[in-house]
XYZ file of C-alpha atoms in Angstrom:
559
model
C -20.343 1.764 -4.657
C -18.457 5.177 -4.935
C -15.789 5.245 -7.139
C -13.981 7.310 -5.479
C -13.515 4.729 -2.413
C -12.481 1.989 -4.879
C -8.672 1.260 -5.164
C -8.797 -1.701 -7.997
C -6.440 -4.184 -8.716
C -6.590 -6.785 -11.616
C -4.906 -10.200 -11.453
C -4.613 -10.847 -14.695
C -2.987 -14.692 -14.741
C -0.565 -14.768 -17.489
C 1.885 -18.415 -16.644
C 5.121 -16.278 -17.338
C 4.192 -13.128 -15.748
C 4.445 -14.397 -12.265
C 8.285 -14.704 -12.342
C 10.592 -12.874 -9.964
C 10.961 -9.754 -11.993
C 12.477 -6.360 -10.383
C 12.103 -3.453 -7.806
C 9.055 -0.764 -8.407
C 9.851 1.770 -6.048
C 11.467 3.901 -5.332
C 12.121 3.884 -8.957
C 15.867 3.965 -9.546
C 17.031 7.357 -9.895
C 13.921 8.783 -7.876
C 14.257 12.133 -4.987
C 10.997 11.394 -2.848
C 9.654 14.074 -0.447
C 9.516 12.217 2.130
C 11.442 10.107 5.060
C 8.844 7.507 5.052
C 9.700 4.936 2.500
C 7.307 3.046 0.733
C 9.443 -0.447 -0.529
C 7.240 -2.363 -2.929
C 8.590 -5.097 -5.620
C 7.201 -7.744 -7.716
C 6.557 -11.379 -6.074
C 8.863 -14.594 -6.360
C 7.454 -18.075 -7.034
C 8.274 -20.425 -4.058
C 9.009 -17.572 -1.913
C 8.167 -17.452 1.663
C 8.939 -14.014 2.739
C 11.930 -11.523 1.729
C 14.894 -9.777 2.975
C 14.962 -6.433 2.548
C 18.587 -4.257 2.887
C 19.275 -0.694 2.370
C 22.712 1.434 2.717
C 23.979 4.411 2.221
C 27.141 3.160 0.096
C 26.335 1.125 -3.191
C 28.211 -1.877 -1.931
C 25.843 -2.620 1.280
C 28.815 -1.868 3.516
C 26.702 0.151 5.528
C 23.146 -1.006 6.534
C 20.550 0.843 7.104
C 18.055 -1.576 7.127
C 17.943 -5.350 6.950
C 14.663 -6.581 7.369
C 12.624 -10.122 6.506
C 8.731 -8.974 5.450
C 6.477 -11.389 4.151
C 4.738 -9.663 1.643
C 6.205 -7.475 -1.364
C 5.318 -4.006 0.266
C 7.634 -2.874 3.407
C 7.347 1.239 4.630
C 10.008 2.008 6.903
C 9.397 5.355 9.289
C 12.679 5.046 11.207
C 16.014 4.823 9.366
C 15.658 7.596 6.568
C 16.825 11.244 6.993
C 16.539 14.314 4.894
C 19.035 15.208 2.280
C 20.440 12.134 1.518
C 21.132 9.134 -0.501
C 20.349 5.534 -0.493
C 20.705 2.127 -2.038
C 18.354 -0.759 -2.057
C 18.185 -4.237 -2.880
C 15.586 -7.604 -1.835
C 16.050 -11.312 -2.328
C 13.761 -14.021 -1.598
C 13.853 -16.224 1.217
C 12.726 -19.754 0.854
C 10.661 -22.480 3.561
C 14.184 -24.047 3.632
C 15.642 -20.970 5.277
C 17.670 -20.730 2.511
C 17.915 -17.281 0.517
C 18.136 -16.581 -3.692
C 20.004 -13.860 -5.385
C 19.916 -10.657 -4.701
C 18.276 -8.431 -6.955
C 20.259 -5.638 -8.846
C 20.107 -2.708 -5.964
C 18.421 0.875 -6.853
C 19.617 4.201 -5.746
C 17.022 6.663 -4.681
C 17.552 10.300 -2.748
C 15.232 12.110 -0.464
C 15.378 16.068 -0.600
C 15.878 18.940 2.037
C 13.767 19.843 4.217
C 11.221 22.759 3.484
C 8.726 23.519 6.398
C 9.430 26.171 8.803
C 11.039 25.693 12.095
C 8.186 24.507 15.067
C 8.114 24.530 19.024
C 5.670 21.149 20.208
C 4.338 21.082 23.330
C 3.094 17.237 24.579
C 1.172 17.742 27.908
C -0.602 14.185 27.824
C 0.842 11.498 25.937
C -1.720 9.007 26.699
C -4.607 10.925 25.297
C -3.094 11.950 22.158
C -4.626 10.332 18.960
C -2.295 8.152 17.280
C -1.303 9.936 13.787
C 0.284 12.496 11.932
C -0.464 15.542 10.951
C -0.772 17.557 7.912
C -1.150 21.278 7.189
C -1.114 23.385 4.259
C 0.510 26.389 4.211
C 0.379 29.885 2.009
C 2.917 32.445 3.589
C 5.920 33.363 3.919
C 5.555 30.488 0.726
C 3.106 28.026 -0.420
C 3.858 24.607 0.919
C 1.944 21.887 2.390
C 3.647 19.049 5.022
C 3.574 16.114 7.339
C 4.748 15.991 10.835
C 5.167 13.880 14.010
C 3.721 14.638 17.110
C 7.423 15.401 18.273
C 7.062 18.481 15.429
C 9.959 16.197 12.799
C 9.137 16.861 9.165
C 7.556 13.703 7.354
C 6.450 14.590 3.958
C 6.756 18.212 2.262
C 5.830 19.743 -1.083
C 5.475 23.360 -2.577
C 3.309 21.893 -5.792
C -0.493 22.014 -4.682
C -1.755 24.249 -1.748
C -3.720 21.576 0.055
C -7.729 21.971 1.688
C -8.839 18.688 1.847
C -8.141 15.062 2.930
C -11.356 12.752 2.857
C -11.241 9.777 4.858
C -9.472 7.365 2.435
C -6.561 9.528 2.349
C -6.993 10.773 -0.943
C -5.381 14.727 -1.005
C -6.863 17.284 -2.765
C -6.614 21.316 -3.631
C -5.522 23.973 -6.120
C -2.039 25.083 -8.000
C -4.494 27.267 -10.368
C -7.136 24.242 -11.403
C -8.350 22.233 -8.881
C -6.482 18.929 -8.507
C -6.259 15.808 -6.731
C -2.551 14.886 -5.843
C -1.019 12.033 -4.358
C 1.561 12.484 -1.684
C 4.469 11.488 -4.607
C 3.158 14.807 -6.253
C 1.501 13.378 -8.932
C -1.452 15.374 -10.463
C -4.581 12.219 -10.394
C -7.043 15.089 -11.559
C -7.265 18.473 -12.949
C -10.636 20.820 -13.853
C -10.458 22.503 -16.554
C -10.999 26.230 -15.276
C -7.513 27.672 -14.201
C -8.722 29.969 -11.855
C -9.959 27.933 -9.160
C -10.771 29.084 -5.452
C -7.893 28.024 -3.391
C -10.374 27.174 -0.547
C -11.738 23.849 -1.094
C -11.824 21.162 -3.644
C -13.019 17.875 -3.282
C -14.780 14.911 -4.490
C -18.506 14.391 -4.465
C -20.185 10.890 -4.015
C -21.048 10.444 -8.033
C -17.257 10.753 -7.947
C -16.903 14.098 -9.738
C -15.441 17.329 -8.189
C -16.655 20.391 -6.422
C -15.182 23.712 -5.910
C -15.428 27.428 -6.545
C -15.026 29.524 -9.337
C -15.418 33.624 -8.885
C -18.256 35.503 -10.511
C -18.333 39.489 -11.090
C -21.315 41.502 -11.097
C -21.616 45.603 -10.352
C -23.477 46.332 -7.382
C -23.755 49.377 -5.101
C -21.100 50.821 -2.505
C -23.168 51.321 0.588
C -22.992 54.429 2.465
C -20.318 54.283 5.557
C -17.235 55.352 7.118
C -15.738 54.209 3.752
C -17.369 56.533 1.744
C -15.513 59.478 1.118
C -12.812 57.423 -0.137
C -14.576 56.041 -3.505
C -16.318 59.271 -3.590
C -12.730 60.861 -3.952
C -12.281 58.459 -6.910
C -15.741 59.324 -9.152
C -17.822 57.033 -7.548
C -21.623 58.305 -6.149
C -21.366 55.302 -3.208
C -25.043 56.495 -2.738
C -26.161 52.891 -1.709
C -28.475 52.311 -4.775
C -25.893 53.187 -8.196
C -24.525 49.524 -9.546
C -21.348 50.829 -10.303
C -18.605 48.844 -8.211
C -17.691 45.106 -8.644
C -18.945 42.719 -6.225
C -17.235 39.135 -6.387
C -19.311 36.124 -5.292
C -18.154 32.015 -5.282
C -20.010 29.842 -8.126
C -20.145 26.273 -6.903
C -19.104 24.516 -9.656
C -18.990 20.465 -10.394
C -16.646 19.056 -13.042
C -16.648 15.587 -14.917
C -14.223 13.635 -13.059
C -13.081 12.049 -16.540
C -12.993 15.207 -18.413
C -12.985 18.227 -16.022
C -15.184 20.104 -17.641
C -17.988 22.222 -16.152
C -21.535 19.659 -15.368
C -23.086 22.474 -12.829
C -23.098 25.022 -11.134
C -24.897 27.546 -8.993
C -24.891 30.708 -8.806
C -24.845 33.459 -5.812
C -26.238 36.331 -7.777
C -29.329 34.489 -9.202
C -29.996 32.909 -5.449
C -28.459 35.799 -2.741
C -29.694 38.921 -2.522
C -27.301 41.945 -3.116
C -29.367 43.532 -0.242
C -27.457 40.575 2.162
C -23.860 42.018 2.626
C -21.616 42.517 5.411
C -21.372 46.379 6.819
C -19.141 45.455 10.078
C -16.066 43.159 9.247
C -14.012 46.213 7.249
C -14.738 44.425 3.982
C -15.505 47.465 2.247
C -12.449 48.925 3.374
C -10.289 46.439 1.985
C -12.376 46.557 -1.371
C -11.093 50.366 -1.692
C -7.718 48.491 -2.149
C -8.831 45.622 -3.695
C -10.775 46.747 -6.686
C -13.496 44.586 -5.697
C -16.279 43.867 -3.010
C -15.118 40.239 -1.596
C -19.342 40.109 -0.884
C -18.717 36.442 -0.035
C -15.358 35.037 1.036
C -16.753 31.193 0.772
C -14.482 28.963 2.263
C -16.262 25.360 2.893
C -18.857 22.880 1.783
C -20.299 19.362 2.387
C -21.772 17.470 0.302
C -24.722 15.178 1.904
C -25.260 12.347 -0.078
C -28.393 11.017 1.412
C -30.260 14.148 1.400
C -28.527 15.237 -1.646
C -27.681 18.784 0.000
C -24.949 21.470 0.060
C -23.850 22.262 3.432
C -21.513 25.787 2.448
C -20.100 28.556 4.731
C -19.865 32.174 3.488
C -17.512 33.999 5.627
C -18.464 37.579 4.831
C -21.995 37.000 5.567
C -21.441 35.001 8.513
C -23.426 32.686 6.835
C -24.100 29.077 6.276
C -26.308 27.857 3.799
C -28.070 24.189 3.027
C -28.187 24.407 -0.544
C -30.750 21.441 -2.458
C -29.299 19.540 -5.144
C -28.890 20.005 -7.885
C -32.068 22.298 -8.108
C -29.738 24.895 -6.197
C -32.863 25.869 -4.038
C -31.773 27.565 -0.637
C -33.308 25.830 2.337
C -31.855 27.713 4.609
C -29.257 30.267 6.060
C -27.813 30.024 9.672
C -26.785 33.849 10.443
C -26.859 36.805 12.289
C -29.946 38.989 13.461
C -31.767 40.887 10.734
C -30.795 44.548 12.116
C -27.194 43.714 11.095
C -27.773 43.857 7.061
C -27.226 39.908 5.957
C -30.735 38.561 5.524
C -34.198 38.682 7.438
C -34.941 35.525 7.757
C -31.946 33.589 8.783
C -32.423 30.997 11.220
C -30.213 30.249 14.590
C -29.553 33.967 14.817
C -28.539 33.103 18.483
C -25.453 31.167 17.702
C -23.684 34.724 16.901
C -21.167 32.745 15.035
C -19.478 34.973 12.334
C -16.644 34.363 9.635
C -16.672 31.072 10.509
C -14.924 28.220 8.386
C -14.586 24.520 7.594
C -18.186 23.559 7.985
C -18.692 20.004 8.362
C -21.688 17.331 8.471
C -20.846 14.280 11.254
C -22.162 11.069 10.589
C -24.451 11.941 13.616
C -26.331 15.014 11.758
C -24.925 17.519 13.765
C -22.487 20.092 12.460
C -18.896 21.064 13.163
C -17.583 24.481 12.243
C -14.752 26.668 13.255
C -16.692 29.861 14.807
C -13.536 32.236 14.108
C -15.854 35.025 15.970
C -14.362 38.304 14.318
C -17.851 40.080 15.109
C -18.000 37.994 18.637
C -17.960 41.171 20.737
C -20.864 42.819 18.555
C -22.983 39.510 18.484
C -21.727 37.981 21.978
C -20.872 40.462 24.456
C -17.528 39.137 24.255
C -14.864 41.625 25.892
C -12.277 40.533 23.227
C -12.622 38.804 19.678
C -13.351 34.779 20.919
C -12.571 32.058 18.820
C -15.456 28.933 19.277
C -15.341 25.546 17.895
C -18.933 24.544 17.106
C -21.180 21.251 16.611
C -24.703 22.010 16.359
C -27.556 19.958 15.462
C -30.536 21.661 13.062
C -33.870 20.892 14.096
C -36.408 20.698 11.701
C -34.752 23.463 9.727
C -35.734 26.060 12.064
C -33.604 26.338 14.955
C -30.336 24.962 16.370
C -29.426 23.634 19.461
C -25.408 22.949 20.792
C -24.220 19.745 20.753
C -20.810 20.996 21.912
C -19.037 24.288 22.271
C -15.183 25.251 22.427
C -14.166 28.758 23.739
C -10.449 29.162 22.474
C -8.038 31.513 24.741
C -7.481 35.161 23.361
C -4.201 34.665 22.530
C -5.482 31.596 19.875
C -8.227 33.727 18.799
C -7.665 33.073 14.595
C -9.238 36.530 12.936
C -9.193 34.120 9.453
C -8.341 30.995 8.111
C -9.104 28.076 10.859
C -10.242 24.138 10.867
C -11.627 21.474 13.207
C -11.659 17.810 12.896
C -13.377 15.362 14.804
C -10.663 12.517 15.596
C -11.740 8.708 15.933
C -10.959 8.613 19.938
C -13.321 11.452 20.518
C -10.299 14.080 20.840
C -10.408 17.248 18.524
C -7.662 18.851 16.126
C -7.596 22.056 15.669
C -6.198 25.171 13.939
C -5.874 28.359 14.392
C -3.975 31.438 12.816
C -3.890 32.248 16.846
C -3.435 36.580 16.508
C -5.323 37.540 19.698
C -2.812 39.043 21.361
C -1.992 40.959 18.206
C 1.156 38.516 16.979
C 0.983 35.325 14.936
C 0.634 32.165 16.909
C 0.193 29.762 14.335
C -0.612 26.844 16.159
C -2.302 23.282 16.052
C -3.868 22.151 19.227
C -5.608 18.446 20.134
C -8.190 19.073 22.782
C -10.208 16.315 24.657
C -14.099 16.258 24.208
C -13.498 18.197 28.055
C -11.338 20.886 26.634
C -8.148 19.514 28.012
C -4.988 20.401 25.959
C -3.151 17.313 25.267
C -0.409 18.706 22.187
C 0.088 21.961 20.771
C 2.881 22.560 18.117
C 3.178 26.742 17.176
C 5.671 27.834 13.988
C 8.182 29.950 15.037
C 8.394 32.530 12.861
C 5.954 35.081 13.327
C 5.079 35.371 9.420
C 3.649 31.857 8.954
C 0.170 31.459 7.887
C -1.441 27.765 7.385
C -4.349 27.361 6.304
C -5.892 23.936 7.388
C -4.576 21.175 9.389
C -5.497 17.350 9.556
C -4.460 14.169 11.653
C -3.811 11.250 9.582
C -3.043 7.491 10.303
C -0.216 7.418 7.575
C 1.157 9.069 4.519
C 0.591 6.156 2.190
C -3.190 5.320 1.966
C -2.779 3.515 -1.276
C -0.143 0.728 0.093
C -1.329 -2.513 -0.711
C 0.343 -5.868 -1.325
C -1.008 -8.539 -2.624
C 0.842 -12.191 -2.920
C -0.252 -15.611 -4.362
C 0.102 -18.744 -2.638
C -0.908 -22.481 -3.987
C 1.489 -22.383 -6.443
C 5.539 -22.870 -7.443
C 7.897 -22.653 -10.283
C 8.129 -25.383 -13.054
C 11.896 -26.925 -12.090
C 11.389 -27.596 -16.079
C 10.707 -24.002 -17.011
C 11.114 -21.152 -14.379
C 8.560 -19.347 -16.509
C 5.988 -21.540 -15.781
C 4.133 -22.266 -12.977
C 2.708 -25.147 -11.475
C -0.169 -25.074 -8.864
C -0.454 -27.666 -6.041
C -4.552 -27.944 -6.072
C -7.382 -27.013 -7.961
C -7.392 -23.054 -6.753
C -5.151 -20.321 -6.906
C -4.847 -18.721 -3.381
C -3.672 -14.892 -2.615
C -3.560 -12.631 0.226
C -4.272 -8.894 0.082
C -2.704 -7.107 3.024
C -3.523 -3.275 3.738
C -0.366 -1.909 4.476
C -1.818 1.745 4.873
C -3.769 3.446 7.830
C -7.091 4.047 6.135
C -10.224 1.250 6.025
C -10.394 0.309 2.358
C -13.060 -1.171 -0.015
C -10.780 -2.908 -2.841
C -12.431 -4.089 -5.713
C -10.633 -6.948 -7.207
C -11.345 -9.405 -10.715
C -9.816 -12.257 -12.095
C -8.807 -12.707 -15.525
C -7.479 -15.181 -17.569
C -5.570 -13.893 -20.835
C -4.427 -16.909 -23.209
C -6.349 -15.736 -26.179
C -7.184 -18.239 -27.775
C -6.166 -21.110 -25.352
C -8.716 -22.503 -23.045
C -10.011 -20.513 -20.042
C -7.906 -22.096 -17.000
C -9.535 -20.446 -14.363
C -13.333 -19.279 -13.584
C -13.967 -15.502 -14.376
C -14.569 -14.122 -10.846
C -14.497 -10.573 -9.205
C -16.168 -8.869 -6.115
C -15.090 -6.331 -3.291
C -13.632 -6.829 -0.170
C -13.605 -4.819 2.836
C -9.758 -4.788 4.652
C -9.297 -3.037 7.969
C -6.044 -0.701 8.652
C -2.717 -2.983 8.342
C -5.332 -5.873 7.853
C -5.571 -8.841 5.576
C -8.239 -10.546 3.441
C -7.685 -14.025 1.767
C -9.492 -14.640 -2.098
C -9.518 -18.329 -3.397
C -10.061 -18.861 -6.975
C -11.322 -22.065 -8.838
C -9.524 -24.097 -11.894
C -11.576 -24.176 -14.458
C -11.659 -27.945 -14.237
C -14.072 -28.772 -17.508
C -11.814 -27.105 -19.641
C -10.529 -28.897 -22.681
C -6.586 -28.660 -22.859
């Protein structure tokens, strides 16, 4: 079992620990970043279900909410605005009808806004993939944010410029280390170099992380249009002198405990410096730069069952399948060998070039976005052209097209770029969208028949995002879990009492994600006898699902 897809929750059975207790969030006090509010507090005994109230005054004269939920969790996506603040409060409600105290109410605040201002265009409803989406962002500011199909702000932060989601809803990406992040802003994980690739971070199946760290090492300036320039600054720029620094991307793994360095791999010990690009202006903007950007990589998949690196390098128009962790090159998809990146790549009729976000479908084949900066060289195209690709590799020699996606000009994205494959067979994409030589920043859901069904663009014609995803929900983690079989001692209302020889409870998945949790029961009384049978074990819970666990009295006990 990965760790990584494990969310794991002890009940550890303690007779006075099951008491009505208090509120756990939003913590009193707390300003969330978001207008989706995640309600959770501790269970009641004898409880049947709760009512839930919130207000904008601290005397409850003016609801919000009011609410009965069954369990102890309760998100509410409807009532909640920006720039605000709130009071809360729950009491229990009893198979009587009847209702206890209230608790003591908690104040909480939600921020302003922060993303920029959006135009959505719906064209069919009906087709559009249930969800939200998510996109990072890295001009005019770093931010990252959640909206509604309707284009309304959701969830916002400026801490972590995100590049990755994985399918449990776990958020990853870089504020100098790598990180993993939770959409409360909390830092789950950091590595432990603090210069970090802001391109793509994630978690590998043994549950550690993967990213990119640069790597320097002199090389030649080849001979070119560019020339004269570094020749006006001392250099030869004969071609063969190793005098200029090239920069290449080190895949690097780090210890998810520790974050230190575990392995790595290196371009200059398994590329060729003979492999670099002479048509995408990249030596051009190393005259400014200081540096030779030889690489640019920008995505990678990890295969677990072949234990392989799927990885894109944009400024060789390359993608590699990388053996691990021997670090041997299989292969590289790229272009022909008269344009200068490699003589033996394979697929060299794709004509894909400075592509990103290469992916690996659980069908084999893979998804890439084809941003097509060389297109006209290596296509024929009459302007720059955009594709979204899924190809299948056969036998690691040649490639054939699953499907193909031709954008318009005017979305034609000369960098960043992504593509997801959504469950109803739809695709999400983004694009920085410059074809017609002004920013269209825009993310687009397209049916499997190239049908636009939503498009939302920024307005202002300085934004630049950098990936976008559609998610179920902003709070994979949500979970509640309540006991049943068992009331409060009318003796003691620390103690319980149960009413057969098990101890029942109910896990409900309050989130939008498919979740493995792991759960184990413990009895504590040290010392005391054991009054219920050790017992733990996984269980598999569908989105907004339930799962019931039943757990045995220890009956030959001695009390």
């Amino acid at each position: 079992m990965l760790q990584y897809k494990t969310y794991i929750f002890p009940f550890l059975l303690l007779f006075n620990s099951l008491a009505f207790a208090s509120l756990i969030r939003p913590a009193d006090g707390e300003e969330l970043n978001y207008i989706h509010v995640f309600f959770e507090w501790e269970q009641q005994p004898d409880a049947m279900g709760y009512n839930l109230q919130a207000s904008t005054q601290q005397f409850f004269n003016n609801l919000i909410l009011d609410v009965d939920e069954p369990t102890t969790v309760y998100i509410d996506k409807d009532n909640f605005s920006w720039d605000d603040n709130y009071y809360w409060r729950v009491r229990p409600i009893y198979d009587d009808g009847s209702s206890g105290p209230w608790t003591e109410s908690s104040q909480f605040s939600i921020r302003e806004t922060m993303l920029l201002n959006l135009d959505v265009d719906i064209y069919n409803d009906d087709l559009l993939q249930d969800g939200l989406i998510m996109y990072s962002q890295f001009a005019p500011y770093v931010a990252a944010g959640v909206i509604d199909k309707m284009g309304n702000e959701i969830w916002n932060t400026e801490d972590v410029l995100m590049n990755h989601i994985n399918s449990y809803g776990q958020l990853y990406g870089v504020n100098g280390p790598g990180v993993q992040f939770n959409y409360d802003e909390d830092i789950l994980f950091e590595t432990s170099d603090n210069n970090v690739d802001m391109h793509e971070v994630k978690q590998i199946p043994n549950g550690n992380y993967m990213g990119w760290v640069p790597t320097f090492q002199n090389g030649p300036i080849p001979q070119g249009d560019w020339t004269f320039l570094f020749q006006a600054q001392g250099y030869n720029a004969d071609g063969v002198t190793n005098e200029f620094p090239w920069m290449g991307m080190r895949i690097v793994e780090w210890d998810d405990e520790t974050g230190q360095e575990v392995w790595s791999w290196d371009p200059f010990v398994h590329f060729t410096m003979d492999d670099h690009d002479l048509y995408g202006d990249i030596w051009w903007g190393a005259y400014f730069d200081g540096a030779f950007d030889w690489m640019h990589t920008n995505a990678f998949h990890f295969d677990e069952e072949e234990s392989v690196i799927y990885v894109s390098h944009r400024h060789l128009s390359r993608i590699s399948k990388i053996a691990y962790p021997s670090g041997d090159v299989i292969w590289n998809i790229g272009m022909p060998a008269q344009y200068n990146t490699g003589s033996d790549n394979i697929c060299t009729d794709l004509g894909n070039s400075f592509q990103h976000n290469i992916q690996l479908l659980d069908d084999g084949s893979l998804l890439f976005f084809d941003n097509g900066n060389l297109s006209e060289m290596l296509m024929g195209d009459s302007n720059p052209t955009t594709r979204i690709r899924r190809i299948r590799v056969i036998d690691d020699s040649y490639c054939e097209t699953v499907w193909q996606y031709d954008l318009p000009q005017n979305l034609f994205g000369l960098g960043m770029g992504s593509v997801q494959l959504l469950d109803n067979g739809n695709y999400s994409i983004y694009t920085y969208g410059n074809g017609l030589g002004q920013a269209e920043c825009s993310i687009f859901e397209i049916t499997p028949d190239g049908d636009m069904v939503w498009k939302v663009t920024s307005e202002n014609q300085g934004a630049a995002w950098y990936r976008a995803y559609k998610v179920p929900s902003i709070h994979p983690n949500a979970f509640s879990v309540v006991a049943d079989g068992y009331t409060a001692s009318e003796d003691d209302g620390n103690t319980i009492e149960l009413s057969s020889n098990t101890l029942d409870f109910t896990v409900y998945n309050k989130s939008g994600y498919s979740h493995e949790y792991k759960y184990m029961l413990s009895d504590l009384m040290d010392g005391g006898p054991q009054l219920f049978i050790y017992d733990e074990g996984v269980v598999d819970i569908d989105p907004y699902g339930s799962a019931e666990l039943s757990f045995s009295v220890n009956t030959g006990a001695t009390y």
